[in-house]
XYZ file of C-alpha atoms in Angstrom:
753
model
C -115.455 -46.564 -68.098
C -117.235 -49.645 -66.787
C -120.735 -48.326 -65.929
C -121.710 -51.398 -63.945
C -118.714 -50.990 -61.688
C -119.345 -47.275 -61.328
C -122.876 -47.876 -59.996
C -121.712 -50.607 -57.638
C -119.103 -48.314 -56.125
C -121.551 -45.445 -55.795
C -124.207 -47.471 -53.962
C -121.779 -49.200 -51.592
C -120.538 -45.859 -50.291
C -123.927 -45.164 -48.759
C -124.326 -48.566 -47.149
C -121.489 -48.366 -44.615
C -121.017 -44.642 -43.998
C -120.715 -43.753 -40.357
C -118.547 -46.665 -39.185
C -116.139 -45.524 -36.458
C -113.600 -46.681 -33.913
C -114.574 -48.243 -30.623
C -112.061 -46.176 -28.684
C -112.366 -42.430 -29.053
C -109.222 -40.419 -28.428
C -109.060 -36.714 -27.630
C -107.377 -33.707 -29.188
C -106.475 -30.721 -27.010
C -106.237 -27.250 -28.561
C -104.540 -24.558 -26.473
C -105.520 -20.915 -26.994
C -103.333 -18.265 -25.337
C -103.921 -14.548 -24.846
C -100.903 -13.658 -27.043
C -97.749 -15.208 -28.499
C -94.891 -13.217 -26.910
C -94.486 -12.662 -23.157
C -92.239 -10.534 -21.035
C -90.742 -12.184 -17.979
C -92.894 -11.673 -14.896
C -96.200 -11.739 -16.776
C -99.125 -14.123 -16.546
C -99.894 -16.301 -19.554
C -103.659 -16.773 -19.805
C -104.988 -19.805 -21.629
C -108.078 -21.736 -22.572
C -108.166 -25.314 -23.828
C -110.765 -27.147 -25.874
C -110.796 -30.901 -25.311
C -112.214 -32.369 -28.502
C -113.139 -35.865 -29.593
C -110.294 -36.694 -31.980
C -112.648 -38.094 -34.613
C -115.726 -35.843 -34.539
C -114.014 -32.729 -33.062
C -117.054 -32.286 -30.808
C -116.356 -31.199 -27.235
C -115.430 -34.227 -25.172
C -116.580 -34.694 -21.588
C -114.563 -37.841 -20.951
C -111.453 -36.296 -19.400
C -111.735 -34.241 -16.226
C -108.121 -33.149 -15.704
C -105.803 -31.081 -17.896
C -102.046 -31.536 -17.516
C -99.962 -28.503 -18.534
C -96.185 -28.296 -18.815
C -93.954 -25.509 -20.104
C -90.422 -26.393 -21.185
C -87.433 -24.427 -22.393
C -85.211 -25.181 -25.376
C -83.135 -27.605 -23.259
C -86.234 -29.651 -22.384
C -86.169 -28.463 -18.771
C -89.551 -27.998 -17.118
C -90.290 -24.458 -15.942
C -94.014 -24.951 -15.186
C -96.035 -28.025 -14.344
C -99.608 -27.901 -13.051
C -103.034 -29.545 -13.314
C -106.353 -27.816 -14.060
C -109.973 -29.027 -13.986
C -111.835 -29.605 -17.253
C -115.537 -28.764 -17.195
C -117.621 -29.992 -20.151
C -114.557 -30.074 -22.393
C -113.335 -26.566 -21.483
C -110.463 -25.605 -19.181
C -109.001 -22.209 -18.455
C -106.253 -20.871 -16.277
C -102.946 -19.080 -16.221
C -99.220 -19.812 -16.170
C -96.774 -17.500 -14.431
C -93.875 -16.597 -16.730
C -91.151 -16.416 -14.124
C -89.114 -13.223 -13.996
C -85.884 -15.233 -13.990
C -86.595 -17.120 -17.233
C -84.078 -16.687 -20.008
C -85.160 -15.189 -23.306
C -86.048 -17.642 -26.037
C -88.684 -20.015 -27.367
C -90.660 -22.183 -24.962
C -93.156 -24.910 -25.697
C -96.326 -25.739 -23.824
C -97.721 -29.258 -23.707
C -101.382 -29.603 -22.741
C -102.811 -33.103 -22.590
C -105.469 -35.339 -21.074
C -105.581 -39.043 -20.258
C -107.160 -39.740 -23.676
C -104.936 -37.424 -25.726
C -101.525 -38.603 -24.523
C -101.189 -42.382 -24.565
C -98.435 -44.803 -23.670
C -97.215 -44.891 -27.261
C -93.960 -43.335 -28.434
C -94.940 -43.660 -32.124
C -97.580 -40.969 -31.782
C -96.066 -37.497 -32.230
C -96.952 -34.588 -29.964
C -97.933 -31.099 -31.100
C -97.040 -28.522 -28.417
C -97.639 -24.790 -28.678
C -94.659 -22.482 -29.007
C -94.407 -19.105 -27.288
C -91.571 -16.613 -27.053
C -90.271 -15.111 -23.800
C -88.379 -11.801 -23.752
C -87.187 -9.431 -21.049
C -88.775 -6.318 -22.537
C -90.734 -5.607 -25.695
C -88.823 -2.323 -25.972
C -85.720 -4.385 -26.773
C -87.456 -6.824 -29.078
C -85.304 -5.499 -31.900
C -86.085 -4.796 -35.529
C -86.493 -7.248 -38.343
C -83.333 -8.417 -40.042
C -82.953 -7.473 -43.702
C -84.747 -9.683 -46.177
C -82.622 -12.740 -46.883
C -81.972 -13.662 -50.483
C -83.517 -16.857 -51.776
C -81.526 -19.738 -50.341
C -80.368 -22.529 -52.663
C -82.160 -25.873 -52.697
C -80.530 -28.358 -50.324
C -83.125 -31.116 -50.642
C -85.509 -31.862 -53.506
C -88.067 -34.673 -53.050
C -90.607 -36.098 -55.494
C -94.008 -37.605 -54.620
C -95.968 -39.489 -57.298
C -99.725 -39.244 -56.795
C -100.926 -42.430 -55.154
C -97.459 -43.434 -54.002
C -95.579 -44.914 -56.989
C -94.522 -44.228 -60.565
C -95.934 -47.190 -62.537
C -94.716 -48.055 -65.998
C -97.048 -46.751 -68.701
C -99.565 -44.984 -66.406
C -99.741 -41.152 -66.747
C -98.989 -39.700 -63.332
C -99.076 -36.400 -61.526
C -95.837 -35.948 -59.586
C -95.548 -33.310 -56.870
C -92.212 -32.010 -55.595
C -90.995 -30.148 -52.540
C -87.731 -28.227 -52.063
C -86.089 -27.199 -48.787
C -83.002 -25.144 -48.005
C -80.327 -26.020 -45.432
C -82.496 -24.690 -42.581
C -85.462 -26.819 -43.613
C -87.370 -23.830 -44.977
C -89.093 -23.782 -48.403
C -86.785 -22.984 -51.313
C -87.739 -21.788 -54.777
C -87.277 -24.268 -57.613
C -86.604 -23.590 -61.280
C -85.323 -26.260 -63.605
C -86.271 -29.169 -65.870
C -86.995 -32.870 -65.663
C -84.895 -34.979 -68.015
C -85.743 -38.397 -69.455
C -82.743 -40.059 -71.040
C -81.136 -36.634 -71.278
C -84.117 -34.888 -72.933
C -86.372 -32.227 -71.379
C -89.851 -33.610 -70.742
C -91.205 -31.116 -68.178
C -90.419 -27.819 -66.518
C -89.897 -27.713 -62.755
C -91.052 -24.507 -61.125
C -92.381 -24.114 -57.590
C -95.720 -22.383 -57.154
C -96.067 -22.266 -53.351
C -93.549 -22.697 -50.516
C -91.092 -24.654 -52.633
C -93.805 -27.005 -53.927
C -95.020 -27.675 -57.461
C -96.000 -30.537 -59.788
C -95.556 -32.031 -63.265
C -97.497 -34.558 -65.374
C -95.509 -37.318 -67.034
C -95.723 -40.764 -68.591
C -93.144 -42.890 -66.713
C -91.307 -45.659 -68.555
C -89.559 -48.564 -66.898
C -85.856 -48.597 -67.770
C -85.681 -44.902 -68.682
C -83.219 -42.641 -66.860
C -84.691 -39.626 -65.033
C -83.141 -36.731 -63.173
C -83.974 -33.165 -62.184
C -81.624 -30.404 -63.254
C -81.993 -26.954 -61.673
C -81.182 -23.653 -63.339
C -77.906 -23.425 -61.397
C -76.783 -26.742 -62.929
C -77.196 -28.912 -59.852
C -78.797 -32.333 -60.322
C -81.160 -34.319 -58.089
C -82.363 -37.929 -58.438
C -85.951 -38.632 -59.473
C -88.473 -41.184 -58.204
C -88.069 -44.820 -59.240
C -90.396 -46.365 -61.852
C -91.922 -49.763 -60.983
C -93.342 -52.268 -63.465
C -96.574 -53.173 -61.677
C -99.018 -51.834 -59.119
C -102.203 -49.816 -58.764
C -102.555 -46.058 -59.097
C -105.201 -43.582 -57.965
C -105.631 -40.171 -59.597
C -108.014 -37.415 -58.505
C -109.525 -36.217 -61.795
C -112.064 -33.759 -60.480
C -113.249 -32.200 -57.217
C -116.565 -30.335 -56.880
C -118.756 -29.320 -53.959
C -120.738 -32.538 -54.412
C -118.321 -35.289 -55.372
C -114.777 -36.484 -55.976
C -113.965 -38.258 -59.226
C -111.101 -40.749 -59.189
C -109.420 -42.698 -61.961
C -108.017 -46.065 -60.859
C -105.450 -47.725 -63.146
C -103.145 -50.679 -63.526
C -100.710 -51.548 -66.369
C -101.995 -52.919 -69.671
C -102.140 -56.690 -69.798
C -102.505 -57.076 -66.019
C -105.189 -59.545 -64.933
C -108.505 -58.059 -63.873
C -108.909 -58.032 -60.094
C -111.374 -57.127 -57.360
C -110.398 -53.852 -55.712
C -111.642 -51.811 -52.782
C -111.398 -48.065 -52.255
C -111.835 -46.872 -48.670
C -112.466 -43.279 -47.629
C -111.557 -42.328 -44.070
C -111.582 -39.102 -42.109
C -109.692 -38.678 -38.823
C -109.400 -42.441 -38.506
C -113.088 -43.178 -38.990
C -114.330 -45.093 -42.023
C -116.843 -42.951 -43.960
C -117.303 -44.941 -47.167
C -115.982 -47.904 -49.095
C -116.434 -49.228 -52.613
C -115.681 -52.514 -54.348
C -115.466 -53.353 -58.028
C -113.443 -55.081 -60.710
C -110.507 -53.244 -62.237
C -109.270 -54.353 -65.657
C -107.166 -51.449 -66.951
C -108.981 -48.297 -65.856
C -111.980 -47.563 -63.673
C -113.490 -44.130 -63.121
C -115.602 -43.593 -60.014
C -117.331 -40.795 -58.147
C -117.478 -40.508 -54.355
C -120.306 -38.310 -52.979
C -118.966 -35.808 -50.452
C -122.088 -36.037 -48.316
C -120.615 -39.275 -46.964
C -118.041 -37.128 -45.108
C -119.501 -35.266 -42.145
C -116.996 -32.471 -41.596
C -114.143 -30.344 -42.863
C -110.697 -31.862 -43.042
C -108.389 -34.364 -44.683
C -110.042 -37.380 -46.293
C -107.758 -40.336 -46.876
C -108.511 -42.667 -49.788
C -106.696 -46.011 -49.819
C -106.877 -48.440 -52.726
C -106.601 -52.157 -51.874
C -105.871 -55.027 -54.273
C -107.688 -58.359 -54.390
C -105.563 -59.657 -51.468
C -106.523 -56.715 -49.252
C -103.094 -55.091 -49.433
C -102.915 -51.265 -49.582
C -101.485 -50.312 -52.990
C -102.083 -46.570 -53.364
C -103.245 -43.625 -51.292
C -104.505 -40.107 -51.954
C -105.160 -37.362 -49.400
C -107.875 -34.841 -50.324
C -109.012 -31.792 -48.369
C -112.807 -31.471 -48.378
C -115.576 -29.217 -47.050
C -113.438 -26.109 -46.387
C -116.657 -24.110 -45.968
C -117.956 -26.363 -43.172
C -116.878 -24.289 -40.174
C -118.027 -21.493 -37.898
C -118.090 -18.179 -39.726
C -117.226 -15.554 -37.122
C -117.638 -11.821 -37.662
C -115.600 -9.722 -35.236
C -116.154 -5.965 -35.431
C -115.206 -3.043 -33.217
C -117.402 0.047 -32.973
C -114.474 2.179 -34.193
C -111.251 1.772 -36.143
C -109.469 4.191 -33.771
C -109.616 4.869 -30.051
C -107.883 7.283 -27.732
C -105.726 6.052 -24.870
C -107.928 5.060 -21.900
C -110.923 5.184 -24.200
C -113.791 2.711 -23.993
C -114.355 0.285 -26.850
C -117.044 -2.177 -27.838
C -116.688 -5.342 -29.851
C -119.519 -7.234 -31.560
C -119.406 -10.953 -32.332
C -121.665 -12.823 -34.731
C -121.401 -16.544 -35.478
C -123.124 -18.406 -38.329
C -122.718 -21.750 -40.081
C -121.907 -22.259 -43.771
C -125.549 -21.632 -44.715
C -125.793 -18.364 -42.761
C -127.830 -19.704 -39.833
C -126.962 -18.324 -36.363
C -124.941 -20.578 -34.083
C -124.552 -20.663 -30.321
C -120.826 -21.087 -29.783
C -118.306 -21.201 -26.939
C -115.566 -18.676 -27.745
C -112.346 -17.271 -26.314
C -111.305 -13.676 -27.068
C -108.070 -11.786 -26.555
C -107.262 -8.166 -27.395
C -103.551 -7.414 -27.217
C -100.768 -5.173 -28.491
C -99.854 -6.362 -31.974
C -96.157 -6.266 -31.051
C -96.800 -9.363 -28.896
C -98.062 -11.416 -31.837
C -95.642 -14.253 -32.548
C -95.501 -14.197 -36.338
C -92.971 -17.027 -36.356
C -95.663 -19.397 -35.057
C -98.448 -19.081 -37.675
C -101.028 -21.411 -36.132
C -104.714 -21.062 -35.243
C -107.527 -23.364 -34.176
C -108.459 -24.361 -37.721
C -104.938 -25.105 -38.913
C -104.046 -26.979 -35.723
C -107.122 -29.229 -35.564
C -107.739 -29.774 -39.276
C -104.175 -29.884 -40.615
C -101.125 -29.752 -38.322
C -102.162 -32.622 -36.050
C -103.178 -34.710 -39.077
C -99.852 -34.627 -40.901
C -96.466 -35.932 -39.928
C -93.824 -33.209 -39.936
C -93.402 -29.489 -39.364
C -95.683 -27.427 -41.603
C -94.559 -24.095 -42.939
C -97.186 -21.393 -42.333
C -100.237 -23.677 -41.873
C -102.526 -20.706 -41.175
C -102.044 -19.641 -44.819
C -104.325 -22.442 -46.020
C -107.232 -21.177 -43.890
C -107.056 -17.489 -44.754
C -109.800 -16.629 -47.257
C -107.696 -13.716 -48.521
C -105.328 -16.236 -50.123
C -107.120 -17.150 -53.362
C -104.748 -20.013 -54.158
C -105.076 -21.653 -50.753
C -107.037 -24.718 -51.960
C -104.585 -25.528 -54.763
C -101.658 -24.908 -52.402
C -103.233 -27.168 -49.770
C -103.632 -29.971 -52.313
C -99.940 -29.647 -53.126
C -99.110 -29.888 -49.433
C -101.116 -33.110 -49.126
C -99.506 -34.559 -52.237
C -96.042 -33.988 -50.778
C -96.772 -35.787 -47.519
C -96.459 -39.311 -48.892
C -98.135 -42.321 -47.304
C -99.278 -41.959 -43.703
C -100.892 -45.334 -43.192
C -99.132 -45.716 -39.838
C -101.374 -43.016 -38.380
C -104.630 -44.847 -38.967
C -103.238 -48.260 -38.083
C -102.186 -46.966 -34.682
C -105.433 -45.082 -34.194
C -107.491 -48.151 -35.046
C -105.628 -50.265 -32.497
C -105.864 -47.775 -29.609
C -107.250 -49.253 -26.398
C -107.879 -48.096 -22.874
C -104.826 -50.095 -21.875
C -102.709 -47.386 -23.523
C -103.983 -44.782 -21.032
C -101.596 -44.138 -18.155
C -102.745 -40.746 -16.853
C -105.469 -40.475 -14.236
C -107.988 -37.689 -13.744
C -108.140 -38.419 -10.018
C -105.401 -38.677 -7.414
C -104.803 -42.356 -6.705
C -102.524 -43.910 -4.146
C -101.942 -46.499 -1.485
C -101.552 -46.408 2.296
C -98.758 -48.642 3.570
C -98.477 -49.854 7.173
C -96.202 -52.186 9.098
C -96.548 -55.861 8.161
C -97.426 -56.878 11.709
C -100.449 -54.581 11.666
C -101.795 -55.507 8.225
C -104.028 -58.306 9.525
C -105.710 -55.945 11.985
C -106.773 -53.696 9.117
C -107.600 -56.390 6.556
C -111.220 -55.248 6.267
C -110.261 -51.710 5.266
C -112.409 -48.787 6.311
C -109.555 -46.597 7.534
C -109.698 -42.876 6.835
C -107.294 -40.410 5.306
C -107.729 -36.710 5.894
C -107.482 -34.750 2.649
C -106.746 -31.017 2.852
C -106.121 -28.179 0.455
C -103.767 -25.201 0.794
C -106.494 -23.228 2.563
C -106.574 -26.006 5.229
C -110.128 -27.059 4.322
C -110.357 -30.795 4.737
C -112.399 -33.851 3.810
C -112.054 -37.559 4.498
C -111.686 -40.492 2.129
C -111.866 -44.225 2.799
C -109.010 -46.687 2.316
C -110.018 -50.124 0.999
C -108.793 -53.491 2.290
C -105.745 -53.335 -0.003
C -104.813 -49.893 1.220
C -105.906 -48.148 -1.984
C -107.644 -44.782 -2.064
C -108.841 -42.190 -4.591
C -109.285 -38.428 -4.307
C -112.079 -37.630 -6.777
C -112.025 -34.704 -9.192
C -114.964 -33.148 -7.313
C -112.885 -33.207 -4.137
C -109.905 -31.802 -6.016
C -112.054 -28.885 -7.206
C -113.317 -28.263 -3.663
C -109.715 -28.232 -2.377
C -108.310 -26.359 -5.390
C -105.260 -24.204 -4.837
C -102.144 -26.174 -5.722
C -101.249 -29.144 -3.553
C -103.486 -31.729 -1.931
C -102.290 -32.842 1.519
C -102.896 -36.401 2.748
C -102.795 -37.419 6.420
C -103.425 -41.008 7.615
C -105.763 -41.209 10.613
C -103.921 -44.217 12.036
C -101.684 -43.791 15.052
C -98.269 -42.658 13.831
C -96.214 -44.552 16.406
C -98.246 -47.777 16.447
C -98.930 -48.332 12.740
C -96.199 -46.208 11.147
C -98.442 -45.393 8.137
C -97.023 -43.940 4.940
C -98.602 -42.939 1.633
C -97.489 -43.553 -1.932
C -99.380 -41.473 -4.515
C -99.225 -41.933 -8.275
C -97.064 -39.308 -9.955
C -98.603 -38.707 -13.373
C -96.190 -35.997 -14.447
C -93.149 -38.206 -13.931
C -94.536 -40.862 -16.284
C -95.607 -38.241 -18.819
C -92.185 -36.579 -18.862
C -90.413 -39.864 -19.458
C -92.749 -40.754 -22.336
C -92.730 -37.301 -23.917
C -88.944 -37.349 -24.280
C -89.291 -40.374 -26.564
C -91.970 -38.801 -28.793
C -91.375 -36.601 -31.813
C -92.601 -33.014 -31.516
C -93.970 -31.153 -34.534
C -94.588 -27.398 -34.824
C -95.846 -24.795 -37.185
C -92.951 -22.715 -38.517
C -92.308 -19.603 -40.553
C -89.275 -18.399 -42.486
C -88.191 -15.334 -40.512
C -87.184 -13.558 -43.717
C -90.841 -13.571 -44.778
C -92.052 -11.806 -41.629
C -92.647 -8.155 -42.348
C -93.622 -5.773 -39.572
C -94.494 -2.100 -39.777
C -94.858 -1.644 -36.019
C -93.636 1.584 -34.508
C -92.912 0.912 -30.855
C -94.072 3.874 -28.769
C -94.554 2.778 -25.195
C -94.357 4.545 -21.862
C -90.923 3.939 -20.383
C -90.945 1.374 -17.602
C -88.084 1.870 -15.199
C -85.865 -0.978 -14.103
C -87.345 -0.878 -10.605
C -90.820 -1.533 -12.108
C -92.270 1.780 -10.973
C -95.170 1.270 -13.408
C -97.424 -1.459 -12.100
C -98.839 -3.742 -14.774
C -102.128 -5.002 -13.421
C -101.879 -8.441 -14.944
C -98.360 -9.007 -13.657
C -97.543 -10.937 -10.510
C -95.208 -8.773 -8.414
C -92.718 -10.570 -6.212
C -90.472 -9.017 -3.618
C -87.170 -10.213 -2.246
C -88.031 -11.560 1.182
C -85.716 -13.581 3.336
C -88.493 -15.822 4.567
C -89.626 -18.724 2.394
C -93.095 -18.348 0.875
C -95.590 -20.944 2.084
C -99.181 -21.600 1.078
C -101.751 -21.414 3.867
C -101.351 -25.042 4.842
C -97.555 -24.951 4.999
C -97.650 -21.539 6.653
C -99.861 -22.908 9.424
C -97.586 -25.901 9.913
C -94.602 -23.575 10.053
C -96.305 -21.415 12.690
C -97.152 -24.472 14.782
C -93.582 -25.668 14.503
C -92.274 -22.329 15.652
C -94.565 -22.350 18.692
C -94.331 -26.001 19.637
C -90.727 -26.892 18.885
C -88.833 -23.678 19.399
C -87.689 -22.850 22.944
C -87.017 -19.229 22.015
C -89.283 -16.718 23.799
C -89.516 -13.074 24.823
C -89.542 -12.331 28.548
C -92.556 -10.082 29.202
C -90.776 -8.494 32.184
C -87.408 -7.467 30.734
C -88.285 -7.854 27.008
C -85.091 -9.783 26.309
C -85.142 -12.471 23.609
C -84.200 -15.654 25.474
C -82.487 -18.807 24.100
C -82.026 -17.326 20.623
C -78.265 -17.882 20.634
C -76.456 -20.483 22.694
C -73.737 -18.029 23.786
C -76.395 -15.595 24.973
C -78.647 -18.060 26.806
C -77.327 -18.198 30.393
C -79.608 -18.452 33.423
C -82.527 -16.059 33.566
C -84.966 -16.495 36.447
C -86.622 -14.990 39.469
C -83.328 -15.023 41.470
C -82.034 -12.191 39.302
C -83.111 -8.625 38.952
C -85.755 -9.746 36.389
C -88.769 -11.416 37.952
C -89.473 -13.274 34.650
C -93.211 -13.217 35.204
C -94.269 -14.272 31.687
C -93.304 -15.345 28.183
C -94.505 -14.566 24.657
C -93.456 -15.869 21.209
C -91.163 -13.639 19.157
C -92.330 -12.065 15.880
C -90.441 -12.936 12.720
C -88.484 -9.936 11.426
C -88.922 -7.844 14.580
C -85.916 -6.305 16.399
C -85.081 -7.548 19.920
C -82.267 -7.394 22.449
C -80.423 -10.496 23.584
C -78.354 -10.590 26.792
C -75.517 -12.613 28.298
C -75.978 -13.135 32.065
C -73.504 -13.929 34.878
C -73.561 -14.140 38.667
C -72.728 -11.051 40.638
C -69.684 -11.022 42.960
C -71.631 -12.422 45.899
C -73.327 -15.054 43.789
C -76.796 -14.025 44.941
C -78.294 -13.140 41.553
C -77.573 -12.630 37.865
C -76.463 -9.443 36.155
C -76.208 -8.526 32.427
C -72.655 -9.020 31.176
C -73.315 -8.068 27.539
C -76.255 -7.396 25.217
C -76.819 -7.049 21.479
C -79.644 -6.052 19.107
C -80.821 -8.721 16.645
C -83.570 -9.263 14.105
C -85.446 -12.449 14.916
C -85.328 -14.973 12.056
C -86.512 -18.066 13.843
C -85.832 -21.647 12.869
C -86.189 -22.288 9.127
C -87.770 -25.646 8.350
C -87.894 -27.058 4.862
C -91.297 -28.073 3.536
C -90.192 -31.714 3.594
C -89.315 -31.381 7.280
C -92.679 -29.790 8.088
C -94.543 -32.564 6.251
C -92.577 -35.279 8.033
C -93.065 -33.664 11.425
C -96.848 -33.652 10.878
C -97.130 -37.086 9.228
C -98.344 -35.509 5.960
C -97.850 -36.309 2.275
C -98.684 -34.036 -0.608
C -99.373 -34.400 -4.318
C -100.232 -32.006 -7.124
C -103.886 -30.957 -7.094
C -105.623 -28.377 -9.273
C -103.743 -25.113 -9.647
C -105.483 -22.137 -8.080
C -107.733 -19.702 -9.892
C -106.964 -16.097 -10.658
C -109.084 -13.432 -12.284
C -107.833 -11.435 -15.244
C -107.718 -7.763 -14.313
C -110.231 -5.681 -16.233
C -110.462 -2.009 -15.192
C -113.703 -0.077 -14.783
C -114.614 3.582 -15.248
C -113.189 4.525 -11.840
C -109.865 2.817 -12.526
C -109.534 4.807 -15.741
C -109.547 8.032 -13.698
C -106.451 6.985 -11.758
C -103.312 9.093 -12.345
C -101.139 5.968 -12.244
C -99.672 4.902 -15.611
C -101.550 2.085 -17.335
C -99.207 -0.089 -19.389
C -101.502 -3.064 -20.075
C -100.531 -4.787 -23.306
C -103.468 -7.206 -23.058
C -106.629 -5.116 -22.943
C -109.025 -8.038 -22.639
C -108.896 -11.771 -22.052
C -112.349 -13.309 -22.049
C -112.356 -17.104 -22.417
C -116.041 -17.652 -21.664
C -118.007 -15.872 -24.398
C -121.185 -17.753 -25.331
C -123.271 -16.371 -28.180
C -127.066 -16.125 -27.817
C -129.775 -17.731 -29.967
C -129.038 -15.123 -32.642
C -125.391 -16.141 -32.660
C -124.390 -12.772 -31.215
C -122.411 -11.440 -28.267
C -121.057 -8.056 -27.201
C -118.064 -7.215 -25.020
C -116.534 -3.959 -23.792
C -112.957 -3.019 -22.987
C -110.822 -0.051 -21.954
C -107.667 1.002 -23.755
C -104.444 1.542 -21.814
C -101.795 4.258 -22.156
C -100.082 2.377 -24.989
C -100.705 4.074 -28.330
C -100.133 1.472 -31.035
C -101.955 -1.145 -33.120
C -103.984 -3.772 -31.271
C -105.255 -7.135 -32.473
C -108.411 -8.945 -31.434
C -108.318 -12.723 -31.896
C -111.346 -14.954 -31.290
C -111.582 -18.742 -31.575
C -114.086 -21.372 -30.547
C -116.493 -24.199 -31.275
C -120.193 -24.959 -31.372
C -119.415 -28.083 -29.366
C -120.590 -30.359 -32.190
C -117.450 -30.412 -34.326
C -117.528 -27.068 -36.145
C -114.641 -24.718 -35.343
C -113.945 -21.119 -36.202
C -111.509 -18.260 -35.811
C -111.417 -14.592 -36.737
C -109.567 -11.414 -35.886
C -109.773 -7.642 -36.134
C -107.395 -4.719 -35.715
C -107.681 -1.166 -34.454
C -105.399 1.702 -33.543
C -105.031 3.507 -30.213
C -103.925 7.147 -30.413
C -102.965 9.800 -27.914
C -105.681 12.478 -27.458
């Protein structure tokens, strides 16, 4: 080892630590109340908008865009929600007409989803079913599937002639799931190493590669797979040792190669944490102090040659202990149906000090846990969104019960290959890549002949929400306007309605508003989507379904479910309902005669003369009521022609004139655009509700997205059990807002008294 070079590398790491990008992107983590939903339920969610580099809560974005799509990429839900100090919460209605299957939810902000199709997206998967009672049982355990693809990954990137190398391998079956490997590696027909997977189809061997030698892998069933190519020159990087304080690397190049100046850079989440320079002759051993890296996660080490070209790369997972340690305990392991429970939360850092954290908690029937989507806040933020590709069971690497998780995680990183494209794109990100807008932006367009009259701007647009509350905004000289996020919150409830204050006939004003979702949908279809996955044959469940029977006519009311009835009249929000009522009064000539109580002018064949010349004095009129029963009459002159008499009459149910929403908007010179979706409170029963004789079939006992621990790092919540006697799971996740994340869970059983 060259001691001089070792010291130079060590010192230089300290001198530039903390360098970061100019443009900070965002990462959005979506927490839901459970993983499986029955049609007709509400999906409750909370999102954490994090700075993509520091993972601290980000306050840059103010609007959350949420879409839910089915397996055919058709949108079934699309709404916007306000983000307050990096946190958003809300609900999605799982429509009763949705087909069973897997759905994915995309949640993004203007700084998390850029105009760049090379960046993959990482949606959350949920499962939708008609009834948990028909969820079905697990299929029998599948036998080990044969290897369909076997790939080899030399540490650093290449097999270099004469340099001892650690080579990782990864095997997949035909479905892309991990496959067990057992075989040998042959060099010129001779065994030089055993191949045997140790975790999820992955394993490794050490070897001394030789240029010109013939290599191949032969499995125990006789099948052969090609091996990695050996190159004659290059640079290699090998992780010799990893402790809590430092990483020790061995850098190498072939014997006889000219000495050269090299640089080793250490990055984390796109930010440069340390760098080192030195002169490499044949070998150079260095140590990198881990205190240069501020957080838990993947550190990327890239070795550059004297020309500044990247020659080798090594991914290393560091600081696994640097997270929120969350204790989640119930006051009992068993409760009776409708019993009251208490749950205690305690949050500390890696040194045991209390932490004030922002947490989201859900307590739900374990049958609604989607075991085929093994993802949590730690695995999503620290691993899944950092690696290209679908990861099998990422939550495994963050479960302290798995003693081999660190070694298995290192294997996973070794089998990912080079990912330089990620940091190159991240480093070049600019605000020009942003295409989403937190606010509602648009333009007022008027006739060309009138443009000069309004060249100075100052015109007003009335902005209303579904509840008909309104505000006014100013249009500039170019016709542009903006509805701020504060105004959107004040008018929250779904759509925002825009009405120009210019005369409709004189100026013929119209409004064009930016449609963010349209642009996002078009871009998303061109991006790759990556998910966590799990081999279904590995999912073992011991659940015994024992639920109260819910009849097909939904005689048991689930409190968190939105109940819809089959009505013939179209549902309108308050704004559209008011416009519809005005249209019925102002534009409909149908009325009820207050003297004879006939419904007049409802049908053309029953709308003959009706006036004071007849037997009816027709002293007054009133508007008909939708859905009410009336009589209609056909009138004719009597024999002498002096007055009218009733020729025929029928009983009808008044349905009125049905206007489409587009017609109502056009009639009132209004335009509308998506605003913030309305709020709804999760139903949580009290002591009095628990005395009700009505069945209680809640499968989510508690959804509390706004838990904040006190100065002792503690919080306490209470809940009531339902009539379902089964196993329940409590899942809690959250952040301290500064970059430390945590997750935990507990289980308990509910029994019949």
